[in-house]
Amino acid sequence: MTSTPFPFTAVVGQDDLRLALLLNAVSPAVGGVLVRGEKGTAKSTAVRALSALLPPVAVVPGCRFSCAPDAPDPGCPDGPHEPGTGTRRPARMVELPVGASEDRLVGALDIERALAEGVKAFEPGLLADAHRGILYVDEVNLLHDHLVDLLLDAAAMGASYVEREGVSVRHASKFLLVGTMNPEEGELRPQLLDRFGLTVEVAASREPDQRVEVVRRRLAHDDDPAGFVARWAGEEAEVRARIVAARELLPSVVLGDAALRQIAATCAAFEVDGMRADIVMARTATALAAWAGRTDVLAEDVRQAALLALPHRRRRNPFDAPGLDEDKLDETLDEFGDQGDDDPDPDPDPGPDGPGGGGGRPPEQGPEDGAGDAGPPPEAGTGDDPGPAPAGGGAGERSAVRPAEPFRTKVLSVPGLGEGTAGRRSRARTEHGRTTGDRRPRGALTKLHLAATVRAAAPHQRERGRAGRGLVVRRDDLRQATREGREGNLVLFVVDASGSMAARQRMSAVKGAVLSLLLDAYQRRDKVGLVTFRGSAADVALPPTSSVDAAAARLESLPTGGRTPLAAGLLKAHEVLRVERLRDPARRALVVVVTDGRATGGVEPVALAGRAARLFAAEGTASVVVDCESGPIRLGLAGQLAGELGGTAVTLDELRADSIAGLVKDVRETGSRRAA
């Protein structure tokens, strides 16, 4: 039984989200939408509801690639098609699962038939299904990088290419790309953020009346989906008609020189890279004018376009939050406005009445929504409050200090060959990378090793009755290519926040080093976790996550003081790894202990810390100790701890040096020789 989607016009609030989706429905050339926000904020609901508003599409009967009957794709694998009258069907919304394979996304060739018969037997993928519709990727930040690259390339070129062992297939693939993500689960790379035309931030309203209305409508829909949809049918029809009208008006919209100057000046003022932002802003402003029923682009359209197209392109540092200084935006628009060729009316008609209003505003909520659209007031605080202290605080606690400037670190990698999630840190068997050998396929064949397949089939050609030029290939002959690439690891930081680390300059340097390693983990697509210890206990400040931003935020607010329960910190880290192995057994771990090596508090704290460290060595967990000891007299306790862990120690200064390249590998080799 198919569920009845929630009506788009019944979504409460979320004006920016609804507007961005509607602008892309009017002009798919805007480039799609990335929706960022916490869970439970109607991200998926709004996206799924949009498909019901899109006008039906005419397609060639029987074409698996949704060719338009009046202008069929000349390169369609199901073609050639003669222009003519087609059939109409609703626009599709195709959902790309996070765990999808490359073949599921782009399609798959029948390798056996291609080799034996030279036939392009092609099974279309999701990119073909989404042609002339919506491609929706929930949790796009968790999608493998190579899949993100493939779908963004298809979105940019309007076509999908499948190249597999000399056999090539191309088909049209033009779609509205919508991605949703929870930033707590990790960020997209900046270059991928730039490929989304617009971005919006969504959050749950803090207004009680609006929250009540959200619950009321959700319950009403769940109790009687058909009846609820019928109540909103009028509003849905109005918005659907308005999308059609805006599409028809779009070619007539004039983007004047004054508006172009404002767009160019705004992008220059906010120092965005490249020219994509200028182009997206121009298309968005044009779509805003068409949505408002106008044929001229006004300053208010340029302003709204900037708010949607620029925030994610302002991200200079992986830990920078997307955003835009609206005062600076207004100053720039004022400075470069009034150039003489825009509408001189300072208060122009915002456009026709009806759903969405004028000036690019989204549809109104309907008669039963009495809640206002005002968002919650900004959170209190100035950012200097370190927040609540972790367990173990008390006398001698010092407030958090800011980390020193981060620096580029050398690569710390886990030795051996893993089979974890694709990334950029340690060697691993992956679906992408250099070919290192072949094997019989387990399940579906994904990467053919052509030479090995030919070698396997060649001795049997006579007995198989080969008569022509084609090679007779059987399923047992096929060989899967084994490839070696890089994997992402779990980098678990175990940070000493005790009183011995509390000197402000010293702790600032320590935080700067950890922040540098976090930047490296972000670039290498690792998961990270953070365990801290101080006073009498250890805390999991951040469970393993893909959100390196969250780890940086926890680090920023970390206070110091108290005793040094080193053993508690190591045991807590060991427990975190045990649980994580159950959740993600293929992902290997790298433990980074940041400490001066001192252990105080309790009975025999040094011996207890040594026993805890040997648990890691016994399991073969790769580890590094960042030695934070300073001063002319050095006790070497961090080095002793590294020996117990089966790892090695490196000072803060050495973290920048060439001498630590291959550090973990050397440690593991030393440990292996010791064990032998």
PDB file of N, CA, C and O in Angstrom, residues 21-78:
ATOM      1  N   LEU A  21      12.788  25.232  -2.913  1.00  0.00           N
ATOM      2  CA  LEU A  21      12.276  24.115  -3.709  1.00  0.00           C
ATOM      3  C   LEU A  21      11.418  24.617  -4.861  1.00  0.00           C
ATOM      4  O   LEU A  21      11.519  24.120  -5.999  1.00  0.00           O
ATOM      5  N   LEU A  22      10.571  25.605  -4.601  1.00  0.00           N
ATOM      6  CA  LEU A  22       9.705  26.131  -5.652  1.00  0.00           C
ATOM      7  C   LEU A  22      10.507  26.827  -6.746  1.00  0.00           C
ATOM      8  O   LEU A  22      10.176  26.720  -7.934  1.00  0.00           O
ATOM      9  N   LEU A  23      11.559  27.531  -6.385  1.00  0.00           N
ATOM     10  CA  LEU A  23      12.385  28.196  -7.399  1.00  0.00           C
ATOM     11  C   LEU A  23      13.047  27.181  -8.317  1.00  0.00           C
ATOM     12  O   LEU A  23      13.182  27.416  -9.525  1.00  0.00           O
ATOM     13  N   ASN A  24      13.462  26.067  -7.764  1.00  0.00           N
ATOM     14  CA  ASN A  24      14.042  25.027  -8.607  1.00  0.00           C
ATOM     15  C   ASN A  24      12.983  24.356  -9.475  1.00  0.00           C
ATOM     16  O   ASN A  24      13.282  23.911 -10.586  1.00  0.00           O
ATOM     17  N   ALA A  25      11.744  24.276  -8.971  1.00  0.00           N
ATOM     18  CA  ALA A  25      10.665  23.746  -9.800  1.00  0.00           C
ATOM     19  C   ALA A  25      10.381  24.679 -10.973  1.00  0.00           C
ATOM     20  O   ALA A  25      10.078  24.229 -12.080  1.00  0.00           O
ATOM     21  N   VAL A  26      10.494  25.973 -10.738  1.00  0.00           N
ATOM     22  CA  VAL A  26      10.295  26.951 -11.807  1.00  0.00           C
ATOM     23  C   VAL A  26      11.458  26.917 -12.791  1.00  0.00           C
ATOM     24  O   VAL A  26      11.265  26.936 -14.010  1.00  0.00           O
ATOM     25  N   SER A  27      12.689  26.857 -12.273  1.00  0.00           N
ATOM     26  CA  SER A  27      13.885  26.888 -13.118  1.00  0.00           C
ATOM     27  C   SER A  27      14.890  25.860 -12.621  1.00  0.00           C
ATOM     28  O   SER A  27      15.723  26.150 -11.758  1.00  0.00           O
ATOM     29  N   PRO A  28      14.845  24.633 -13.157  1.00  0.00           N
ATOM     30  CA  PRO A  28      15.810  23.606 -12.730  1.00  0.00           C
ATOM     31  C   PRO A  28      17.263  24.012 -12.948  1.00  0.00           C
ATOM     32  O   PRO A  28      18.160  23.462 -12.313  1.00  0.00           O
ATOM     33  N   ALA A  29      17.493  25.005 -13.842  1.00  0.00           N
ATOM     34  CA  ALA A  29      18.861  25.463 -14.082  1.00  0.00           C
ATOM     35  C   ALA A  29      19.481  26.124 -12.860  1.00  0.00           C
ATOM     36  O   ALA A  29      20.700  26.329 -12.821  1.00  0.00           O
ATOM     37  N   VAL A  30      18.667  26.458 -11.857  1.00  0.00           N
ATOM     38  CA  VAL A  30      19.215  27.028 -10.615  1.00  0.00           C
ATOM     39  C   VAL A  30      20.238  26.080  -9.996  1.00  0.00           C
ATOM     40  O   VAL A  30      21.206  26.515  -9.381  1.00  0.00           O
ATOM     41  N   GLY A  31      20.037  24.781 -10.120  1.00  0.00           N
ATOM     42  CA  GLY A  31      21.077  23.847  -9.704  1.00  0.00           C
ATOM     43  C   GLY A  31      20.788  23.024  -8.472  1.00  0.00           C
ATOM     44  O   GLY A  31      21.691  22.413  -7.918  1.00  0.00           O
ATOM     45  N   GLY A  32      19.552  22.982  -8.019  1.00  0.00           N
ATOM     46  CA  GLY A  32      19.219  22.117  -6.896  1.00  0.00           C
ATOM     47  C   GLY A  32      19.300  22.809  -5.556  1.00  0.00           C
ATOM     48  O   GLY A  32      19.647  23.993  -5.447  1.00  0.00           O
ATOM     49  N   VAL A  33      18.992  22.046  -4.517  1.00  0.00           N
ATOM     50  CA  VAL A  33      18.917  22.587  -3.153  1.00  0.00           C
ATOM     51  C   VAL A  33      19.603  21.624  -2.193  1.00  0.00           C
ATOM     52  O   VAL A  33      19.382  20.408  -2.271  1.00  0.00           O
ATOM     53  N   LEU A  34      20.394  22.173  -1.302  1.00  0.00           N
ATOM     54  CA  LEU A  34      20.932  21.421  -0.177  1.00  0.00           C
ATOM     55  C   LEU A  34      20.240  21.925   1.083  1.00  0.00           C
ATOM     56  O   LEU A  34      20.309  23.111   1.406  1.00  0.00           O
ATOM     57  N   VAL A  35      19.567  21.028   1.785  1.00  0.00           N
ATOM     58  CA  VAL A  35      18.806  21.389   2.978  1.00  0.00           C
ATOM     59  C   VAL A  35      19.565  20.892   4.202  1.00  0.00           C
ATOM     60  O   VAL A  35      19.749  19.690   4.381  1.00  0.00           O
ATOM     61  N   ARG A  36      20.005  21.814   5.025  1.00  0.00           N
ATOM     62  CA  ARG A  36      20.764  21.490   6.223  1.00  0.00           C
ATOM     63  C   ARG A  36      19.892  21.733   7.443  1.00  0.00           C
ATOM     64  O   ARG A  36      19.234  22.772   7.536  1.00  0.00           O
ATOM     65  N   GLY A  37      19.890  20.794   8.382  1.00  0.00           N
ATOM     66  CA  GLY A  37      19.123  21.042   9.591  1.00  0.00           C
ATOM     67  C   GLY A  37      19.047  19.835  10.485  1.00  0.00           C
ATOM     68  O   GLY A  37      19.398  18.718  10.095  1.00  0.00           O
ATOM     69  N   GLU A  38      18.583  20.083  11.686  1.00  0.00           N
ATOM     70  CA  GLU A  38      18.451  19.036  12.683  1.00  0.00           C
ATOM     71  C   GLU A  38      17.358  18.066  12.276  1.00  0.00           C
ATOM     72  O   GLU A  38      16.520  18.355  11.414  1.00  0.00           O
ATOM     73  N   LYS A  39      17.367  16.915  12.888  1.00  0.00           N
ATOM     74  CA  LYS A  39      16.349  15.902  12.572  1.00  0.00           C
ATOM     75  C   LYS A  39      14.976  16.377  13.017  1.00  0.00           C
ATOM     76  O   LYS A  39      14.832  17.152  13.955  1.00  0.00           O
ATOM     77  N   GLY A  40      13.945  15.888  12.304  1.00  0.00           N
ATOM     78  CA  GLY A  40      12.574  16.216  12.669  1.00  0.00           C
ATOM     79  C   GLY A  40      12.133  17.608  12.298  1.00  0.00           C
ATOM     80  O   GLY A  40      11.308  18.207  12.988  1.00  0.00           O
ATOM     81  N   THR A  41      12.660  18.169  11.204  1.00  0.00           N
ATOM     82  CA  THR A  41      12.300  19.531  10.809  1.00  0.00           C
ATOM     83  C   THR A  41      11.606  19.578   9.454  1.00  0.00           C
ATOM     84  O   THR A  41      11.657  20.584   8.758  1.00  0.00           O
ATOM     85  N   ALA A  42      11.005  18.485   9.039  1.00  0.00           N
ATOM     86  CA  ALA A  42      10.190  18.409   7.807  1.00  0.00           C
ATOM     87  C   ALA A  42      11.016  18.514   6.539  1.00  0.00           C
ATOM     88  O   ALA A  42      10.472  18.826   5.476  1.00  0.00           O
ATOM     89  N   LYS A  43      12.309  18.244   6.612  1.00  0.00           N
ATOM     90  CA  LYS A  43      13.130  18.300   5.406  1.00  0.00           C
ATOM     91  C   LYS A  43      12.621  17.308   4.368  1.00  0.00           C
ATOM     92  O   LYS A  43      12.305  17.675   3.233  1.00  0.00           O
ATOM     93  N   SER A  44      12.558  16.042   4.741  1.00  0.00           N
ATOM     94  CA  SER A  44      12.132  15.007   3.799  1.00  0.00           C
ATOM     95  C   SER A  44      10.667  15.175   3.418  1.00  0.00           C
ATOM     96  O   SER A  44      10.289  14.934   2.261  1.00  0.00           O
ATOM     97  N   THR A  45       9.839  15.578   4.363  1.00  0.00           N
ATOM     98  CA  THR A  45       8.413  15.759   4.080  1.00  0.00           C
ATOM     99  C   THR A  45       8.201  16.785   2.977  1.00  0.00           C
ATOM    100  O   THR A  45       7.421  16.568   2.034  1.00  0.00           O
ATOM    101  N   ALA A  46       8.884  17.923   3.060  1.00  0.00           N
ATOM    102  CA  ALA A  46       8.719  18.978   2.060  1.00  0.00           C
ATOM    103  C   ALA A  46       9.217  18.533   0.692  1.00  0.00           C
ATOM    104  O   ALA A  46       8.598  18.811  -0.337  1.00  0.00           O
ATOM    105  N   VAL A  47      10.354  17.843   0.677  1.00  0.00           N
ATOM    106  CA  VAL A  47      10.921  17.406  -0.605  1.00  0.00           C
ATOM    107  C   VAL A  47       9.990  16.400  -1.278  1.00  0.00           C
ATOM    108  O   VAL A  47       9.702  16.493  -2.477  1.00  0.00           O
ATOM    109  N   ARG A  48       9.520  15.428  -0.516  1.00  0.00           N
ATOM    110  CA  ARG A  48       8.644  14.413  -1.109  1.00  0.00           C
ATOM    111  C   ARG A  48       7.320  15.027  -1.569  1.00  0.00           C
ATOM    112  O   ARG A  48       6.715  14.575  -2.538  1.00  0.00           O
ATOM    113  N   ALA A  49       6.863  16.065  -0.865  1.00  0.00           N
ATOM    114  CA  ALA A  49       5.606  16.704  -1.242  1.00  0.00           C
ATOM    115  C   ALA A  49       5.736  17.522  -2.518  1.00  0.00           C
ATOM    116  O   ALA A  49       4.744  17.744  -3.223  1.00  0.00           O
ATOM    117  N   LEU A  50       6.949  17.977  -2.841  1.00  0.00           N
ATOM    118  CA  LEU A  50       7.138  18.826  -4.021  1.00  0.00           C
ATOM    119  C   LEU A  50       6.785  18.097  -5.309  1.00  0.00           C
ATOM    120  O   LEU A  50       6.264  18.698  -6.252  1.00  0.00           O
ATOM    121  N   SER A  51       7.065  16.799  -5.371  1.00  0.00           N
ATOM    122  CA  SER A  51       6.853  16.069  -6.623  1.00  0.00           C
ATOM    123  C   SER A  51       5.395  16.122  -7.071  1.00  0.00           C
ATOM    124  O   SER A  51       5.101  16.098  -8.266  1.00  0.00           O
ATOM    125  N   ALA A  52       4.467  16.208  -6.117  1.00  0.00           N
ATOM    126  CA  ALA A  52       3.049  16.263  -6.474  1.00  0.00           C
ATOM    127  C   ALA A  52       2.672  17.589  -7.124  1.00  0.00           C
ATOM    128  O   ALA A  52       1.617  17.687  -7.765  1.00  0.00           O
ATOM    129  N   LEU A  53       3.522  18.624  -6.964  1.00  0.00           N
ATOM    130  CA  LEU A  53       3.231  19.930  -7.549  1.00  0.00           C
ATOM    131  C   LEU A  53       3.797  20.087  -8.950  1.00  0.00           C
ATOM    132  O   LEU A  53       3.414  21.016  -9.670  1.00  0.00           O
ATOM    133  N   LEU A  54       4.731  19.242  -9.335  1.00  0.00           N
ATOM    134  CA  LEU A  54       5.350  19.393 -10.651  1.00  0.00           C
ATOM    135  C   LEU A  54       4.365  18.992 -11.743  1.00  0.00           C
ATOM    136  O   LEU A  54       3.628  18.017 -11.614  1.00  0.00           O
ATOM    137  N   PRO A  55       4.358  19.722 -12.845  1.00  0.00           N
ATOM    138  CA  PRO A  55       3.457  19.372 -13.949  1.00  0.00           C
ATOM    139  C   PRO A  55       3.803  18.004 -14.527  1.00  0.00           C
ATOM    140  O   PRO A  55       4.965  17.574 -14.480  1.00  0.00           O
ATOM    141  N   PRO A  56       2.809  17.286 -15.079  1.00  0.00           N
ATOM    142  CA  PRO A  56       3.106  16.000 -15.721  1.00  0.00           C
ATOM    143  C   PRO A  56       4.073  16.188 -16.886  1.00  0.00           C
ATOM    144  O   PRO A  56       4.184  17.276 -17.461  1.00  0.00           O
ATOM    145  N   VAL A  57       4.783  15.115 -17.235  1.00  0.00           N
ATOM    146  CA  VAL A  57       5.743  15.176 -18.335  1.00  0.00           C
ATOM    147  C   VAL A  57       5.277  14.246 -19.447  1.00  0.00           C
ATOM    148  O   VAL A  57       4.713  13.172 -19.199  1.00  0.00           O
ATOM    149  N   ALA A  58       5.515  14.671 -20.681  1.00  0.00           N
ATOM    150  CA  ALA A  58       5.208  13.845 -21.847  1.00  0.00           C
ATOM    151  C   ALA A  58       6.438  13.012 -22.185  1.00  0.00           C
ATOM    152  O   ALA A  58       7.556  13.533 -22.247  1.00  0.00           O
ATOM    153  N   VAL A  59       6.240  11.711 -22.419  1.00  0.00           N
ATOM    154  CA  VAL A  59       7.353  10.800 -22.679  1.00  0.00           C
ATOM    155  C   VAL A  59       7.034   9.927 -23.882  1.00  0.00           C
ATOM    156  O   VAL A  59       5.869   9.715 -24.248  1.00  0.00           O
ATOM    157  N   VAL A  60       8.106   9.425 -24.501  1.00  0.00           N
ATOM    158  CA  VAL A  60       7.963   8.469 -25.594  1.00  0.00           C
ATOM    159  C   VAL A  60       7.494   7.139 -25.012  1.00  0.00           C
ATOM    160  O   VAL A  60       8.104   6.630 -24.071  1.00  0.00           O
ATOM    161  N   PRO A  61       6.422   6.566 -25.538  1.00  0.00           N
ATOM    162  CA  PRO A  61       5.937   5.288 -24.991  1.00  0.00           C
ATOM    163  C   PRO A  61       7.010   4.205 -25.053  1.00  0.00           C
ATOM    164  O   PRO A  61       7.672   4.025 -26.075  1.00  0.00           O
ATOM    165  N   GLY A  62       7.203   3.509 -23.927  1.00  0.00           N
ATOM    166  CA  GLY A  62       8.147   2.407 -23.871  1.00  0.00           C
ATOM    167  C   GLY A  62       9.596   2.800 -23.681  1.00  0.00           C
ATOM    168  O   GLY A  62      10.455   1.922 -23.514  1.00  0.00           O
ATOM    169  N   CYS A  63       9.918   4.080 -23.686  1.00  0.00           N
ATOM    170  CA  CYS A  63      11.312   4.512 -23.503  1.00  0.00           C
ATOM    171  C   CYS A  63      11.654   4.494 -22.018  1.00  0.00           C
ATOM    172  O   CYS A  63      11.003   5.158 -21.211  1.00  0.00           O
ATOM    173  N   ARG A  64      12.695   3.748 -21.668  1.00  0.00           N
ATOM    174  CA  ARG A  64      13.097   3.650 -20.262  1.00  0.00           C
ATOM    175  C   ARG A  64      13.823   4.890 -19.780  1.00  0.00           C
ATOM    176  O   ARG A  64      14.116   5.019 -18.584  1.00  0.00           O
ATOM    177  N   PHE A  65      14.119   5.827 -20.695  1.00  0.00           N
ATOM    178  CA  PHE A  65      14.915   6.997 -20.346  1.00  0.00           C
ATOM    179  C   PHE A  65      14.102   8.287 -20.438  1.00  0.00           C
ATOM    180  O   PHE A  65      14.657   9.377 -20.424  1.00  0.00           O
ATOM    181  N   SER A  66      12.775   8.157 -20.529  1.00  0.00           N
ATOM    182  CA  SER A  66      11.844   9.297 -20.451  1.00  0.00           C
ATOM    183  C   SER A  66      12.128  10.368 -21.488  1.00  0.00           C
ATOM    184  O   SER A  66      12.110  11.570 -21.194  1.00  0.00           O
ATOM    185  N   CYS A  67      12.394   9.965 -22.717  1.00  0.00           N
ATOM    186  CA  CYS A  67      12.643  10.937 -23.779  1.00  0.00           C
ATOM    187  C   CYS A  67      11.375  11.743 -24.054  1.00  0.00           C
ATOM    188  O   CYS A  67      10.253  11.212 -24.025  1.00  0.00           O
ATOM    189  N   ALA A  68      11.559  13.031 -24.338  1.00  0.00           N
ATOM    190  CA  ALA A  68      10.442  13.890 -24.708  1.00  0.00           C
ATOM    191  C   ALA A  68      10.023  13.575 -26.141  1.00  0.00           C
ATOM    192  O   ALA A  68      10.866  13.518 -27.039  1.00  0.00           O
ATOM    193  N   PRO A  69       8.743  13.377 -26.408  1.00  0.00           N
ATOM    194  CA  PRO A  69       8.322  12.979 -27.756  1.00  0.00           C
ATOM    195  C   PRO A  69       8.574  14.038 -28.819  1.00  0.00           C
ATOM    196  O   PRO A  69       8.810  13.707 -29.983  1.00  0.00           O
ATOM    197  N   ASP A  70       8.541  15.321 -28.441  1.00  0.00           N
ATOM    198  CA  ASP A  70       8.758  16.363 -29.438  1.00  0.00           C
ATOM    199  C   ASP A  70      10.232  16.594 -29.732  1.00  0.00           C
ATOM    200  O   ASP A  70      10.586  17.139 -30.776  1.00  0.00           O
ATOM    201  N   ALA A  71      11.126  16.196 -28.812  1.00  0.00           N
ATOM    202  CA  ALA A  71      12.565  16.355 -29.023  1.00  0.00           C
ATOM    203  C   ALA A  71      13.300  15.197 -28.357  1.00  0.00           C
ATOM    204  O   ALA A  71      13.978  15.377 -27.341  1.00  0.00           O
ATOM    205  N   PRO A  72      13.175  13.984 -28.906  1.00  0.00           N
ATOM    206  CA  PRO A  72      13.823  12.827 -28.279  1.00  0.00           C
ATOM    207  C   PRO A  72      15.340  12.921 -28.335  1.00  0.00           C
ATOM    208  O   PRO A  72      15.910  13.541 -29.247  1.00  0.00           O
ATOM    209  N   ASP A  73      15.980  12.320 -27.353  1.00  0.00           N
ATOM    210  CA  ASP A  73      17.440  12.309 -27.287  1.00  0.00           C
ATOM    211  C   ASP A  73      17.980  11.462 -28.439  1.00  0.00           C
ATOM    212  O   ASP A  73      17.687  10.270 -28.530  1.00  0.00           O
ATOM    213  N   PRO A  74      18.788  12.055 -29.332  1.00  0.00           N
ATOM    214  CA  PRO A  74      19.303  11.262 -30.463  1.00  0.00           C
ATOM    215  C   PRO A  74      20.226  10.131 -30.039  1.00  0.00           C
ATOM    216  O   PRO A  74      20.393   9.158 -30.778  1.00  0.00           O
ATOM    217  N   GLY A  75      20.817  10.232 -28.852  1.00  0.00           N
ATOM    218  CA  GLY A  75      21.702   9.177 -28.379  1.00  0.00           C
ATOM    219  C   GLY A  75      21.063   8.227 -27.398  1.00  0.00           C
ATOM    220  O   GLY A  75      21.768   7.474 -26.720  1.00  0.00           O
ATOM    221  N   CYS A  76      19.745   8.238 -27.289  1.00  0.00           N
ATOM    222  CA  CYS A  76      19.058   7.390 -26.313  1.00  0.00           C
ATOM    223  C   CYS A  76      19.342   5.915 -26.587  1.00  0.00           C
ATOM    224  O   CYS A  76      19.186   5.451 -27.729  1.00  0.00           O
ATOM    225  N   PRO A  77      19.744   5.147 -25.570  1.00  0.00           N
ATOM    226  CA  PRO A  77      19.992   3.716 -25.786  1.00  0.00           C
ATOM    227  C   PRO A  77      18.770   2.948 -26.282  1.00  0.00           C
ATOM    228  O   PRO A  77      18.911   1.901 -26.910  1.00  0.00           O
ATOM    229  N   ASP A  78      17.557   3.454 -25.990  1.00  0.00           N
ATOM    230  CA  ASP A  78      16.343   2.807 -26.478  1.00  0.00           C
ATOM    231  C   ASP A  78      15.909   3.343 -27.836  1.00  0.00           C
ATOM    232  O   ASP A  78      14.894   2.903 -28.384  1.00  0.00           O
TER     233      ASP A  78
END
